[in-house]
Amino acid sequence: NAGVTQTPKFQVLKTGQSMTLQCAQDMNHEYMSWYRQDPGMGLRLIHYSVGAGITDQGEVPNGYNVSRSTTEDFPLRLLSAAPSQTSVYFCASSLTPLGSPLHFGNGTRLTVT
Amino acid sequence: EDKVVQSPLSLVVHEGDTVTLNCSYEVTNFRSLLWYKQEKKAPTFLFMLTSSGIEKKSGRLSSILDKKELFSILNITATQTGDSAVYLCAVERGETSGSRLTFGEGTQLTVNP
């Protein structure tokens, strides 16, 4: 019962570096999403996907790219890291785009110096 | 803009106490309200509420939604130290595009022995 798996758990980047946060789910969920969690701001949606080949922007998409080539995987790319992207990142999936609860991964703590 | 406000932001109680956490919301095209518990890592799903006045219950936890007054409460009776966590409220809009879920900041509950 893996559920939603995120890697890495921790990452430190220098300003300007790029990296990819990995997310995989084994529950055959249609919907996948990326959130960032910052103190005092709650969870904010970065990008989401309602199925393979379909992605769209959430509330705070700038500086991030996503793709969904398979149902299982939904990687998040940071193009050129900035200190403002220091955060905890959660990947979450649900069976359907509406009406079913999100299941979260364990998060990636990213620090950009 | 959708809005979810949780109160209090933090709460410290003793084991055995009963607590009530509040969540008020403003959202266009409301579909459901969800409660999550977040310990060190991933938020875990507690309840999804769609109908007004119907209590959802799981052990010592219960929740109810008031769609007229636009709020929900989460009750925890006979609290235990294992209930210490951040409790997140989220509201779901009834559409597949845009930010599907809006989260509140969370209530940090600490239960002391």
mmCIF file of C-alpha atoms in Angstrom, chain B residues 52-100:
data_model
loop_
_atom_site.group_PDB
_atom_site.id
_atom_site.type_symbol
_atom_site.label_atom_id
_atom_site.label_comp_id
_atom_site.label_asym_id
_atom_site.label_seq_id
_atom_site.Cartn_x
_atom_site.Cartn_y
_atom_site.Cartn_z
ATOM 1 C CA SER B 52 -26.113 20.629 6.180
ATOM 2 C CA GLY B 53 -26.977 19.416 9.656
ATOM 3 C CA ILE B 54 -25.776 15.835 9.254
ATOM 4 C CA GLU B 55 -23.099 14.878 11.747
ATOM 5 C CA LYS B 56 -20.210 12.719 10.642
ATOM 6 C CA LYS B 57 -18.588 10.706 13.397
ATOM 7 C CA SER B 58 -15.476 8.609 13.774
ATOM 8 C CA GLY B 59 -14.660 7.470 17.286
ATOM 9 C CA ARG B 60 -14.087 10.552 19.441
ATOM 10 C CA LEU B 61 -14.139 12.899 16.467
ATOM 11 C CA SER B 62 -17.260 14.376 14.949
ATOM 12 C CA SER B 63 -18.049 17.168 12.546
ATOM 13 C CA ILE B 64 -21.073 19.041 11.311
ATOM 14 C CA LEU B 65 -21.716 21.525 8.529
ATOM 15 C CA ASP B 66 -24.048 24.522 8.466
ATOM 16 C CA LYS B 67 -24.476 25.606 4.835
ATOM 17 C CA LYS B 68 -26.762 28.487 5.730
ATOM 18 C CA GLU B 69 -24.299 30.106 8.129
ATOM 19 C CA LEU B 70 -21.263 28.893 6.092
ATOM 20 C CA PHE B 71 -19.316 27.145 8.817
ATOM 21 C CA SER B 72 -18.304 23.794 10.155
ATOM 22 C CA ILE B 73 -17.069 22.563 13.516
ATOM 23 C CA LEU B 74 -14.840 19.656 14.402
ATOM 24 C CA ASN B 75 -15.316 18.240 17.902
ATOM 25 C CA ILE B 76 -12.866 16.004 19.686
ATOM 26 C CA THR B 77 -14.026 14.500 22.989
ATOM 27 C CA ALA B 78 -11.819 12.968 25.691
ATOM 28 C CA THR B 79 -8.684 14.265 23.990
ATOM 29 C CA GLN B 80 -5.481 12.236 24.052
ATOM 30 C CA THR B 81 -1.870 13.275 23.467
ATOM 31 C CA GLY B 82 -2.061 11.524 20.100
ATOM 32 C CA ASP B 83 -4.640 14.089 19.002
ATOM 33 C CA SER B 84 -1.909 16.755 19.005
ATOM 34 C CA ALA B 85 -1.679 17.918 15.402
ATOM 35 C CA VAL B 86 -2.640 20.665 13.005
ATOM 36 C CA TYR B 87 -6.243 20.331 11.877
ATOM 37 C CA LEU B 88 -6.920 21.647 8.393
ATOM 38 C CA CYS B 89 -10.242 22.651 6.917
ATOM 39 C CA ALA B 90 -10.697 22.836 3.139
ATOM 40 C CA VAL B 91 -13.608 23.775 0.927
ATOM 41 C CA GLU B 92 -14.212 22.215 -2.464
ATOM 42 C CA ARG B 93 -15.763 24.041 -5.369
ATOM 43 C CA GLY B 94 -18.069 22.220 -7.728
ATOM 44 C CA GLU B 95 -15.984 22.539 -10.865
ATOM 45 C CA THR B 96 -12.968 20.768 -12.278
ATOM 46 C CA SER B 97 -11.073 23.866 -13.341
ATOM 47 C CA GLY B 98 -9.144 26.277 -11.193
ATOM 48 C CA SER B 99 -8.184 25.833 -7.575
ATOM 49 C CA ARG B 100 -10.471 23.011 -6.629
#
